[in-house]
Coordinates of C-alpha atoms and ligand atoms in Angstrom, one line a residue:
M1 CA -73.3 -83.4 46.7
R2 CA -74.9 -84.4 43.4
K3 CA -78.4 -85.6 42.7
S4 CA -78.0 -89.3 41.8
I5 CA -79.1 -90.1 38.3
L6 CA -80.1 -93.7 37.8
F7 CA -79.4 -95.0 34.4
H8 CA -78.7 -98.2 32.5
P9 CA -75.9 -97.5 30.0
E10 CA -76.3 -100.8 28.3
K11 CA -79.9 -99.7 27.2
M12 CA -79.0 -96.3 26.0
G13 CA -78.5 -95.1 22.5
S14 CA -76.0 -92.4 21.5
K15 CA -78.7 -89.7 21.7
E16 CA -79.4 -90.6 25.3
V17 CA -75.7 -90.5 26.1
L18 CA -75.5 -87.0 24.7
V19 CA -78.5 -85.8 26.7
L20 CA -76.9 -87.3 29.8
L21 CA -73.6 -85.6 29.1
I22 CA -75.4 -82.3 28.8
I23 CA -77.2 -82.8 32.0
L24 CA -74.0 -83.6 33.7
M25 CA -72.3 -80.5 32.3
I26 CA -75.2 -78.2 33.4
T27 CA -75.3 -79.6 36.9
K28 CA -71.5 -79.3 37.3
G29 CA -71.7 -75.6 38.2
E30 CA -74.9 -75.7 40.2
C31 CA -74.8 -78.9 42.2
K32 CA -78.1 -80.0 43.7
A33 CA -78.4 -81.6 47.1
S34 CA -80.7 -84.5 47.6
D35 CA -83.3 -82.3 49.0
G36 CA -83.3 -80.2 45.8
E37 CA -81.3 -77.3 47.3
K38 CA -78.4 -76.1 45.3
T39 CA -75.1 -76.4 47.1
C40 CA -72.0 -74.3 46.4
H41 CA -68.5 -75.8 46.0
P42 CA -67.7 -77.8 49.1
N43 CA -64.4 -75.9 49.8
D44 CA -66.2 -72.6 49.6
L45 CA -69.0 -73.9 51.8
K46 CA -66.5 -75.1 54.4
A47 CA -64.6 -71.8 54.3
L48 CA -67.7 -69.7 54.9
I49 CA -69.2 -72.0 57.5
D50 CA -65.9 -71.9 59.4
F51 CA -65.8 -68.1 59.1
K52 CA -69.3 -67.9 60.5
S53 CA -68.5 -70.1 63.4
G54 CA -65.5 -68.0 64.3
I55 CA -67.8 -65.0 64.8
R56 CA -69.3 -64.8 68.2
H57 CA -71.5 -61.8 67.6
D58 CA -72.6 -60.0 64.4
D59 CA -74.6 -56.9 65.1
S60 CA -75.3 -56.5 61.3
F61 CA -77.3 -59.8 61.5
R62 CA -75.9 -60.7 58.0
L63 CA -74.5 -64.0 59.1
E64 CA -77.6 -65.4 60.8
K65 CA -79.1 -65.5 57.4
W66 CA -76.3 -67.7 56.2
I67 CA -78.2 -71.0 56.2
G68 CA -78.5 -73.9 53.9
R69 CA -75.8 -74.9 51.4
D70 CA -76.2 -72.5 48.6
C71 CA -73.6 -70.0 49.8
C72 CA -73.9 -68.1 46.5
K73 CA -77.1 -66.6 47.8
W74 CA -75.7 -65.5 51.1
D75 CA -75.4 -61.8 52.1
G76 CA -72.0 -60.5 51.0
I77 CA -71.1 -63.4 48.8
V78 CA -70.9 -63.3 45.0
C79 CA -70.2 -66.4 42.9
D80 CA -69.0 -66.7 39.4
N81 CA -72.1 -67.6 37.3
V82 CA -70.1 -70.0 35.1
T83 CA -68.0 -71.9 37.6
G84 CA -70.2 -71.4 40.6
R85 CA -67.2 -70.6 42.8
V86 CA -67.2 -67.8 45.3
I87 CA -65.4 -64.8 43.8
K88 CA -66.3 -62.0 46.2
M89 CA -66.7 -61.9 50.0
K90 CA -67.7 -58.4 51.1
L91 CA -68.9 -57.8 54.6
P92 CA -67.8 -54.3 55.5
G93 CA -68.7 -52.8 58.9
A94 CA -70.0 -49.7 57.1
M95 CA -73.3 -50.6 55.4
T96 CA -76.7 -49.3 54.6
I97 CA -79.7 -50.5 56.5
D98 CA -83.1 -49.3 55.3
D99 CA -81.3 -46.8 53.0
A100 CA -79.5 -45.2 56.0
P101 CA -75.8 -45.6 56.6
A102 CA -75.0 -47.8 59.6
Q103 CA -71.8 -48.8 61.3
T104 CA -71.9 -52.4 62.4
S105 CA -69.3 -54.7 64.0
M106 CA -68.4 -58.4 64.3
D107 CA -66.9 -60.0 67.4
G108 CA -64.7 -63.0 66.8
V109 CA -61.7 -64.6 65.2
L110 CA -61.0 -64.7 61.5
S111 CA -61.0 -68.3 60.4
P112 CA -57.8 -69.6 58.6
S113 CA -60.2 -71.7 56.4
L114 CA -60.7 -68.6 54.2
S115 CA -57.7 -69.8 52.3
L116 CA -60.0 -72.5 50.8
L117 CA -61.8 -69.8 48.8
T118 CA -59.4 -70.4 45.9
S119 CA -61.4 -68.5 43.3
L120 CA -61.7 -65.4 45.5
E121 CA -61.0 -62.1 43.8
V122 CA -62.2 -59.7 46.4
L123 CA -62.0 -60.1 50.2
E124 CA -63.4 -57.2 52.1
L125 CA -63.9 -57.4 55.8
S126 CA -63.1 -53.8 56.8
G127 CA -64.3 -51.8 59.8
L128 CA -65.7 -54.7 61.8
S129 CA -63.9 -53.3 64.8
H130 CA -63.7 -56.5 66.9
L131 CA -62.5 -59.0 64.4
E132 CA -59.4 -60.7 65.8
G133 CA -57.0 -63.4 64.7
Q134 CA -54.4 -63.4 61.9
I135 CA -54.2 -63.3 58.1
P136 CA -54.5 -66.9 57.1
P137 CA -51.0 -68.2 56.6
L138 CA -52.1 -69.9 53.3
I139 CA -53.5 -66.6 51.9
G140 CA -51.1 -67.3 49.0
N141 CA -53.5 -70.0 47.8
L142 CA -56.0 -67.3 46.7
A143 CA -54.2 -66.9 43.4
K144 CA -57.0 -64.8 41.9
L145 CA -57.2 -62.2 44.7
R146 CA -57.3 -58.6 43.5
T147 CA -58.4 -56.8 46.6
L148 CA -57.5 -57.6 50.2
A149 CA -59.2 -55.2 52.6
L150 CA -59.1 -55.9 56.3
S151 CA -58.8 -52.3 57.7
Y152 CA -60.1 -51.1 61.0
N153 CA -60.2 -54.4 62.9
G154 CA -58.3 -56.0 65.8
L155 CA -56.2 -58.4 63.6
S156 CA -52.7 -59.2 64.7
G157 CA -49.7 -61.2 63.8
P158 CA -47.5 -60.8 60.7
I159 CA -48.1 -60.5 57.0
P160 CA -47.6 -64.1 55.8
E161 CA -44.7 -64.7 53.4
S162 CA -47.1 -66.4 51.0
I163 CA -48.7 -63.1 50.2
G164 CA -46.0 -62.8 47.5
K165 CA -47.8 -65.4 45.4
L166 CA -50.7 -63.1 44.8
S167 CA -49.6 -61.8 41.5
K168 CA -53.0 -60.3 40.7
L169 CA -53.3 -58.3 43.9
E170 CA -54.0 -54.7 43.1
E171 CA -55.0 -53.3 46.6
V172 CA -53.9 -54.3 50.1
H173 CA -55.6 -52.4 52.9
L174 CA -54.4 -53.6 56.4
N175 CA -54.5 -50.2 58.1
S176 CA -55.6 -49.7 61.7
N177 CA -55.1 -53.2 63.1
N178 CA -52.7 -54.7 65.5
F179 CA -50.4 -56.3 62.9
S180 CA -46.8 -56.7 63.8
G181 CA -43.5 -58.2 62.6
S182 CA -41.4 -57.1 59.7
L183 CA -42.6 -56.6 56.2
P184 CA -41.9 -59.7 54.1
S185 CA -39.6 -59.1 51.1
S186 CA -42.1 -61.2 49.1
L187 CA -44.2 -58.0 49.0
G188 CA -41.9 -57.1 46.2
N189 CA -43.5 -59.9 44.1
L190 CA -46.9 -58.2 44.0
S191 CA -46.3 -56.8 40.5
S192 CA -49.9 -55.6 40.0
L193 CA -50.1 -53.7 43.3
G194 CA -51.5 -50.2 43.0
T195 CA -52.2 -49.4 46.7
M196 CA -50.4 -50.7 49.8
D197 CA -51.9 -49.3 53.0
L198 CA -50.3 -50.6 56.2
T199 CA -50.9 -47.5 58.2
S200 CA -51.4 -47.6 62.0
N201 CA -50.1 -51.0 63.0
H202 CA -47.0 -52.2 64.8
F203 CA -44.9 -53.2 61.8
S204 CA -41.2 -53.1 62.7
G205 CA -37.9 -53.7 60.9
S206 CA -36.9 -52.0 57.7
I207 CA -38.7 -51.3 54.5
P208 CA -37.7 -54.2 52.2
H209 CA -35.7 -53.3 49.2
S210 CA -37.9 -55.5 47.1
I211 CA -40.5 -52.7 47.3
G212 CA -38.6 -51.1 44.4
N213 CA -40.0 -53.8 42.1
L214 CA -43.6 -52.5 42.4
M215 CA -43.8 -50.7 39.1
N216 CA -47.6 -50.1 39.4
L217 CA -47.6 -48.8 42.9
V218 CA -49.5 -45.5 43.1
N219 CA -50.1 -45.2 46.9
L220 CA -47.6 -46.4 49.5
Y221 CA -48.9 -45.8 53.1
L222 CA -46.7 -47.0 55.9
E223 CA -47.5 -44.3 58.5
N224 CA -47.8 -44.9 62.2
N225 CA -45.7 -48.0 62.6
V226 CA -42.3 -48.6 64.2
L227 CA -40.3 -49.1 61.1
T228 CA -36.5 -48.5 61.4
G229 CA -33.6 -48.3 59.0
Y230 CA -33.1 -46.2 55.8
I231 CA -35.7 -45.3 53.2
P232 CA -34.5 -47.6 50.4
K233 CA -32.9 -45.8 47.4
C234 CA -34.8 -48.1 45.1
I235 CA -38.0 -46.3 46.1
G236 CA -37.0 -44.1 43.2
N237 CA -37.9 -46.9 40.8
L238 CA -41.6 -46.6 41.6
Q239 CA -42.4 -44.6 38.5
A240 CA -46.2 -44.7 39.1
L241 CA -46.0 -43.4 42.7
Q242 CA -48.3 -40.5 43.6
D243 CA -48.6 -40.7 47.4
L244 CA -45.7 -41.6 49.7
K245 CA -46.6 -41.5 53.4
L246 CA -44.0 -42.8 55.9
S247 CA -44.7 -40.4 58.8
N248 CA -44.5 -41.4 62.4
N249 CA -41.9 -44.2 62.2
L250 CA -38.3 -44.5 63.4
L251 CA -36.7 -44.1 60.0
T252 CA -33.1 -42.9 59.9
G253 CA -30.6 -41.7 57.4
G254 CA -31.0 -39.3 54.5
I255 CA -33.9 -38.8 52.2
P256 CA -33.0 -40.6 48.9
F257 CA -32.1 -38.3 46.0
S258 CA -33.9 -40.8 43.8
I259 CA -37.3 -39.7 45.1
G260 CA -36.8 -36.6 43.0
K261 CA -37.2 -38.7 39.9
L262 CA -40.8 -39.7 40.7
S263 CA -42.5 -37.1 38.5
S264 CA -46.1 -38.3 39.4
L265 CA -45.6 -37.7 43.1
R266 CA -48.4 -35.5 44.6
S267 CA -47.5 -35.9 48.3
I268 CA -44.5 -36.8 50.4
L269 CA -45.1 -37.2 54.1
L270 CA -42.1 -38.1 56.2
D271 CA -42.9 -36.3 59.4
N272 CA -41.8 -37.5 62.8
N273 CA -38.9 -39.7 61.9
H274 CA -35.2 -39.4 62.6
L275 CA -34.2 -38.4 59.1
T276 CA -30.9 -36.5 58.7
G277 CA -29.0 -34.7 55.9
R278 CA -30.4 -32.1 53.5
I279 CA -33.6 -31.8 51.5
P280 CA -32.5 -33.4 48.2
S281 CA -31.9 -30.8 45.5
S282 CA -33.8 -33.3 43.2
F283 CA -37.1 -32.3 44.9
G284 CA -37.1 -29.2 42.7
Q285 CA -38.2 -31.5 39.8
L286 CA -41.3 -32.8 41.5
K287 CA -43.7 -30.7 39.3
S288 CA -46.8 -32.5 40.5
L289 CA -46.1 -32.1 44.2
V290 CA -49.0 -30.7 46.2
T291 CA -47.8 -31.6 49.8
L292 CA -44.3 -31.7 51.1
S293 CA -44.2 -32.5 54.8
L294 CA -40.9 -33.2 56.5
Q295 CA -41.7 -31.9 60.1
N296 CA -39.9 -33.1 63.2
N297 CA -36.8 -34.8 61.8
Q298 CA -33.2 -33.7 62.0
L299 CA -32.8 -32.2 58.6
E300 CA -30.2 -29.5 58.1
G301 CA -28.9 -27.2 55.4
P302 CA -31.0 -24.5 53.6
V303 CA -34.5 -24.4 52.2
R304 CA -33.4 -24.7 48.6
S305 CA -34.4 -22.0 46.1
N306 CA -35.3 -24.6 43.5
L307 CA -38.3 -25.6 45.6
G308 CA -39.8 -22.4 44.0
Q309 CA -40.3 -24.5 40.8
L310 CA -42.9 -26.7 42.5
Q311 CA -45.8 -25.0 40.7
S312 CA -48.5 -27.1 42.5
L313 CA -47.2 -27.0 46.0
A314 CA -50.0 -26.0 48.4
E315 CA -48.5 -27.3 51.7
L316 CA -44.9 -27.0 52.8
N317 CA -44.2 -28.2 56.3
L318 CA -40.6 -28.1 57.4
G319 CA -41.1 -27.3 61.1
G320 CA -39.0 -28.9 63.8
N321 CA -35.7 -29.5 62.0
R322 CA -32.3 -27.9 61.9
L323 CA -32.7 -26.0 58.7
S324 CA -30.6 -22.8 58.4
G325 CA -29.9 -19.9 56.1
K326 CA -32.5 -17.5 54.8
L327 CA -35.7 -18.4 53.1
P328 CA -35.2 -18.1 49.4
K329 CA -37.0 -15.4 47.4
T330 CA -38.5 -18.1 45.1
I331 CA -40.8 -19.1 47.9
G332 CA -43.0 -16.3 46.8
L333 CA -43.7 -18.2 43.5
L334 CA -45.4 -21.1 45.2
P335 CA -49.3 -21.4 45.3
L336 CA -49.0 -22.1 49.0
F337 CA -51.9 -22.4 51.4
T338 CA -49.7 -23.5 54.4
L339 CA -46.1 -22.6 55.1
S340 CA -44.6 -24.0 58.3
I341 CA -40.9 -23.6 59.2
S342 CA -41.3 -23.2 63.0
N343 CA -38.5 -24.5 65.2
N344 CA -35.6 -24.3 62.8
M345 CA -32.6 -22.1 62.6
I346 CA -33.8 -19.9 59.7
E347 CA -32.4 -16.4 59.7
G348 CA -34.0 -13.1 58.7
P349 CA -34.9 -11.1 57.0
L350 CA -37.9 -12.7 55.4
P351 CA -38.0 -12.2 51.6
V352 CA -40.4 -9.5 50.7
E353 CA -41.5 -11.8 47.9
M354 CA -43.5 -13.6 50.4
S355 CA -46.1 -10.9 50.0
S356 CA -47.1 -12.6 46.7
L357 CA -48.4 -15.6 48.5
T358 CA -51.9 -14.5 47.9
N359 CA -53.4 -18.0 48.8
L360 CA -51.5 -18.3 52.0
S361 CA -53.8 -19.2 54.8
R362 CA -51.6 -20.5 57.6
L363 CA -48.1 -19.2 58.3
Y364 CA -45.9 -20.7 61.0
L365 CA -42.6 -19.1 61.5
S366 CA -42.2 -19.4 65.3
F367 CA -38.9 -20.0 67.0
N368 CA -36.4 -19.2 64.4
P369 CA -33.6 -16.6 64.8
L370 CA -35.3 -14.4 62.3
N371 CA -34.7 -11.2 64.4
L372 CA -37.7 -9.6 62.8
S373 CA -37.7 -6.6 65.1
S374 CA -41.2 -5.7 63.8
I375 CA -44.1 -7.6 62.3
P376 CA -43.7 -7.4 58.5
T377 CA -46.1 -4.8 57.1
W378 CA -46.9 -6.9 54.0
L379 CA -48.5 -9.5 56.3
V380 CA -51.4 -7.1 56.7
D381 CA -52.1 -7.1 53.0
M382 CA -52.2 -10.9 52.5
P383 CA -55.8 -11.5 51.5
S384 CA -56.2 -15.1 52.6
I385 CA -54.2 -15.3 55.8
N386 CA -56.0 -16.7 58.7
A387 CA -53.4 -18.1 61.2
I388 CA -50.1 -16.3 62.0
H389 CA -47.6 -17.8 64.3
L390 CA -44.6 -15.5 65.0
A391 CA -43.6 -16.7 68.5
G392 CA -39.9 -16.2 69.4
C393 CA -39.1 -14.3 66.2
G394 CA -37.3 -11.4 67.9
I395 CA -40.2 -8.9 67.5
E396 CA -39.7 -5.7 69.6
G397 CA -41.7 -2.6 70.6
E398 CA -45.4 -2.0 70.8
I399 CA -48.1 -4.0 69.0
P400 CA -48.4 -1.9 65.9
R401 CA -51.5 0.0 65.0
Y402 CA -51.2 -1.2 61.3
L403 CA -52.4 -4.6 62.4
Q404 CA -55.8 -3.1 63.2
S405 CA -56.9 -3.1 59.6
A406 CA -56.2 -6.8 59.0
A407 CA -56.6 -8.5 62.3
S408 CA -60.3 -8.7 61.9
R409 CA -59.7 -11.4 59.2
W410 CA -57.4 -13.4 61.4
A411 CA -58.4 -16.4 63.6
E412 CA -55.1 -17.2 65.2
L413 CA -52.3 -14.9 66.3
D414 CA -49.3 -16.0 68.3
L415 CA -46.8 -13.3 69.2
S416 CA -45.6 -15.0 72.3
A417 CA -42.0 -15.1 73.5
N418 CA -41.0 -11.9 71.8
H419 CA -40.0 -8.5 73.3
L420 CA -43.3 -6.7 73.0
T421 CA -43.7 -3.7 75.3
G422 CA -46.4 -1.2 75.9
S423 CA -50.0 -2.0 76.5
I424 CA -52.4 -4.5 74.9
P425 CA -54.5 -2.4 72.5
S426 CA -58.2 -2.5 73.2
W427 CA -59.0 -3.0 69.4
L428 CA -57.4 -6.4 69.6
G429 CA -60.3 -7.5 71.8
S430 CA -63.0 -6.6 69.3
F431 CA -61.9 -9.0 66.5
H432 CA -62.8 -12.6 65.7
L433 CA -59.7 -14.2 67.0
Q434 CA -60.1 -17.7 68.3
H435 CA -56.6 -18.1 69.5
L436 CA -54.5 -15.2 70.8
N437 CA -51.2 -15.8 72.5
L438 CA -49.3 -12.8 73.8
S439 CA -47.6 -14.6 76.7
T440 CA -43.9 -14.2 77.6
N441 CA -43.5 -10.6 76.5
S442 CA -43.1 -7.4 78.5
L443 CA -46.6 -6.0 78.0
S444 CA -47.8 -3.8 80.8
S445 CA -50.9 -2.0 81.9
E446 CA -54.3 -3.5 82.2
I447 CA -56.1 -6.2 80.2
P448 CA -58.6 -4.2 78.1
A449 CA -62.3 -4.6 78.9
T450 CA -62.9 -5.7 75.3
F451 CA -61.3 -9.0 76.2
I452 CA -63.8 -9.8 78.8
S453 CA -66.6 -9.9 76.3
F454 CA -64.5 -11.6 73.7
E455 CA -66.9 -13.8 71.7
G456 CA -65.6 -16.9 69.9
L457 CA -62.3 -16.8 71.7
E458 CA -61.2 -20.3 72.5
E459 CA -57.8 -19.7 73.8
L460 CA -56.2 -16.6 75.3
D461 CA -52.8 -16.8 76.8
L462 CA -51.3 -13.7 78.4
H463 CA -49.1 -15.3 81.0
S464 CA -45.6 -14.0 81.8
N465 CA -46.1 -10.3 81.1
K466 CA -46.3 -7.3 83.4
L467 CA -50.0 -7.1 83.4
S468 CA -51.8 -5.7 86.4
D469 CA -55.0 -7.6 86.5
S470 CA -53.7 -11.2 86.7
E471 CA -50.7 -13.1 85.7
V472 CA -52.3 -15.9 83.8
I473 CA -55.5 -15.9 81.8
S474 CA -56.5 -18.9 79.8
S475 CA -60.0 -19.5 78.6
Ligands
NAG1 C1 -72.6 -63.6 34.5 O1 -72.0 -62.5 35.2 C2 -71.6 -61.5 34.4 C3 -70.9 -60.4 35.3 O2 -70.2 -61.0 36.3 C4 -72.7 -60.9 33.7 O3 -72.2 -59.9 32.8 C5 -73.4 -62.0 32.9 O4 -74.6 -61.4 32.3 C6 -73.8 -63.1 33.8 N1 -74.3 -64.2 33.0 C7 -75.4 -64.8 33.3 C8 -75.8 -65.9 32.4 O5 -76.0 -64.6 34.3
NAG2 C1 -53.9 -54.3 70.2 O1 -53.1 -55.0 71.1 C2 -53.0 -54.4 72.4 C3 -52.1 -55.2 73.2 O2 -51.0 -55.6 72.5 C4 -54.4 -54.3 73.0 O3 -54.3 -53.6 74.2 C5 -55.3 -53.6 72.0 O4 -56.6 -53.6 72.6 C6 -55.3 -54.2 70.7 N1 -56.1 -53.4 69.8 C7 -57.1 -53.8 69.1 C8 -57.8 -52.9 68.2 O5 -57.4 -55.0 69.2
NAG3 C1 -41.1 -64.0 44.7 O1 -40.4 -64.0 43.5 C2 -39.2 -64.7 43.5 C3 -38.4 -64.4 42.2 O2 -39.3 -64.0 41.2 C4 -39.4 -66.1 43.8 O3 -38.1 -66.8 43.9 C5 -40.1 -66.3 45.1 O4 -40.4 -67.6 45.4 C6 -41.3 -65.5 45.2 N1 -41.9 -65.5 46.5 C7 -43.2 -65.8 46.7 C8 -43.5 -65.9 48.2 O5 -44.0 -65.9 45.9
NAG4 C1 -54.4 -19.8 44.3 O1 -55.1 -21.0 44.3 C2 -55.8 -21.2 43.1 C3 -56.7 -22.5 43.3 O2 -56.0 -23.5 43.8 C4 -54.8 -21.3 42.0 O3 -55.5 -21.5 40.8 C5 -54.0 -20.1 41.9 O4 -53.0 -20.2 40.9 C6 -53.4 -19.8 43.2 N1 -52.7 -18.5 43.1 C7 -51.5 -18.2 43.6 C8 -51.1 -16.8 43.4 O5 -50.8 -19.0 44.1
NAG5 C1 -30.7 -12.5 66.4 O1 -31.2 -12.7 67.7 C2 -30.4 -13.6 68.5 C3 -31.2 -13.8 69.8 O2 -32.5 -13.4 69.7 C4 -29.0 -13.1 68.7 O3 -28.3 -14.0 69.5 C5 -28.4 -12.8 67.4 O4 -27.2 -12.2 67.6 C6 -29.3 -11.9 66.5 N1 -28.7 -11.8 65.2 C7 -28.6 -10.7 64.6 C8 -28.0 -10.8 63.2 O5 -29.0 -9.7 65.0
NAG6 C1 -48.4 -19.5 74.2 O1 -47.1 -19.4 73.9 C2 -46.2 -19.9 74.9 C3 -44.8 -19.5 74.5 O2 -44.6 -19.6 73.1 C4 -46.4 -21.4 75.0 O3 -45.5 -21.9 75.9 C5 -47.8 -21.6 75.4 O4 -48.1 -23.0 75.4 C6 -48.8 -20.9 74.4 N1 -50.2 -21.0 74.9 C7 -51.1 -21.7 74.3 C8 -52.4 -21.7 75.0 O5 -50.9 -22.3 73.3

């Protein structure tokens, strides 16, 4: 609404007309209501009033201060100071109240009227917990949108096809909601997109091939959904990609060779899918890779020696597959903190080069036909090792005395399901182990008294041995 200006054009000279034009130009951006209060653009006002009326409860009390018509002054709203249009709407659940961080929530349904905010650049309604409803179907009208952040809510329904019109969109965060449906192929039109986070929803169907058009995509997070089908080969076109996370889906087929061309990749997480075939040889080219996690798939073939070229690799998780052959000597070249190959078909012996893994903190080798016979002596000299899992590795004989010098640095030791004989050495009870599993061996004699006063021990499993005190102890 505009303040009405009374004038008589027939009585005005050119100077007065100019003054009037200037007044009209100035008042264009900041319209004044008849009571003197400024009012924001009617579409923006309607969108925000509708949003507010969709919220039943707001324990941040931000919305109760949304009164009057000058929505540019409202909490969480920013207007362009030239056009007067709303450009940012930011009402995150995580906020600061009296300089202290606070987690607030809103109860209600997201209004579809938000699509009237046609100058909006940033829409951030994350972490409001009880915000329900859907992404407005006409979201594609927000042609200037750069950031769409709706994470950690109870939103549901599909991603509207019209999202493909948002050519300026740089970030989409829809993680941790109840969204469903298949991913629209129009996502491939988002040529400015840097981050797509759709983690922890119920998205189904296959990953659209159009995703290969997203030349600026840095982070692709699709974990914890029910996506099926193949990982599209064209993912190898995403030259800017650094983080690829597709874990916990139902993906099938092989890992595309083309992923090995993505020289900026820092992490690849494909755990808990149904992927088959071999680890692509092209992975040896991923010089920036820090994390490679392929656990619990049906991958086969060897752990390739060219993985030893990954000069930044800190975490290699290959457990729960059907990998075979011997571990390559080159594994000793990696700056690994975690190495996990449990539950595969890897054969022994272990390459002695593993003793060069001076940063290695966690080692999981359980349940492979390694036929180790004895615990490798070099393990004792590894300076950083903290967790050792050698269950079901064919270890025989007594628990060796040479462990005594090192075991005081260890927090986890799993030697279960081997062929250990003799007695449990009492020195084992005087260390700082938090988890000790010696179950399913042939250990005899008594449980040493040192175990009774074991401080810091969280888990002790000695079941299925020939111990005289009791069959099962778990604490
Ligand atoms: C308008 O806003 C921009 C930033 O959005 C700021 O740099 C500029 O100083 C503002 N102009 C006026 C007249 O307030
Ligand atoms: C998601 O939907 C399921 C039912 O489909 C419901 O039980 C659950 O509470 C919803 N989660 C959220 C966060 O709203
Ligand atoms: C996506 O782009 C294609 C071709 O560039 C175009 O035909 C299509 O209409 C666009 N889709 C959307 C939803 O913008
Ligand atoms: C150990 O880690 C440090 C810090 O990440 C790194 O600089 C160093 O090269 C690593 N050493 C080995 C032997 O991997
Ligand atoms: C390794 O151990 C498995 C069972 O533990 C046995 O079947 C296999 O023959 C052994 N292999 C060698 C080379 O000793
Ligand atoms: C100890 O090892 C056995 C056999 O490997 C396993 O079944 C059991 O769950 C383990 N105990 C604990 C407490 O993890």
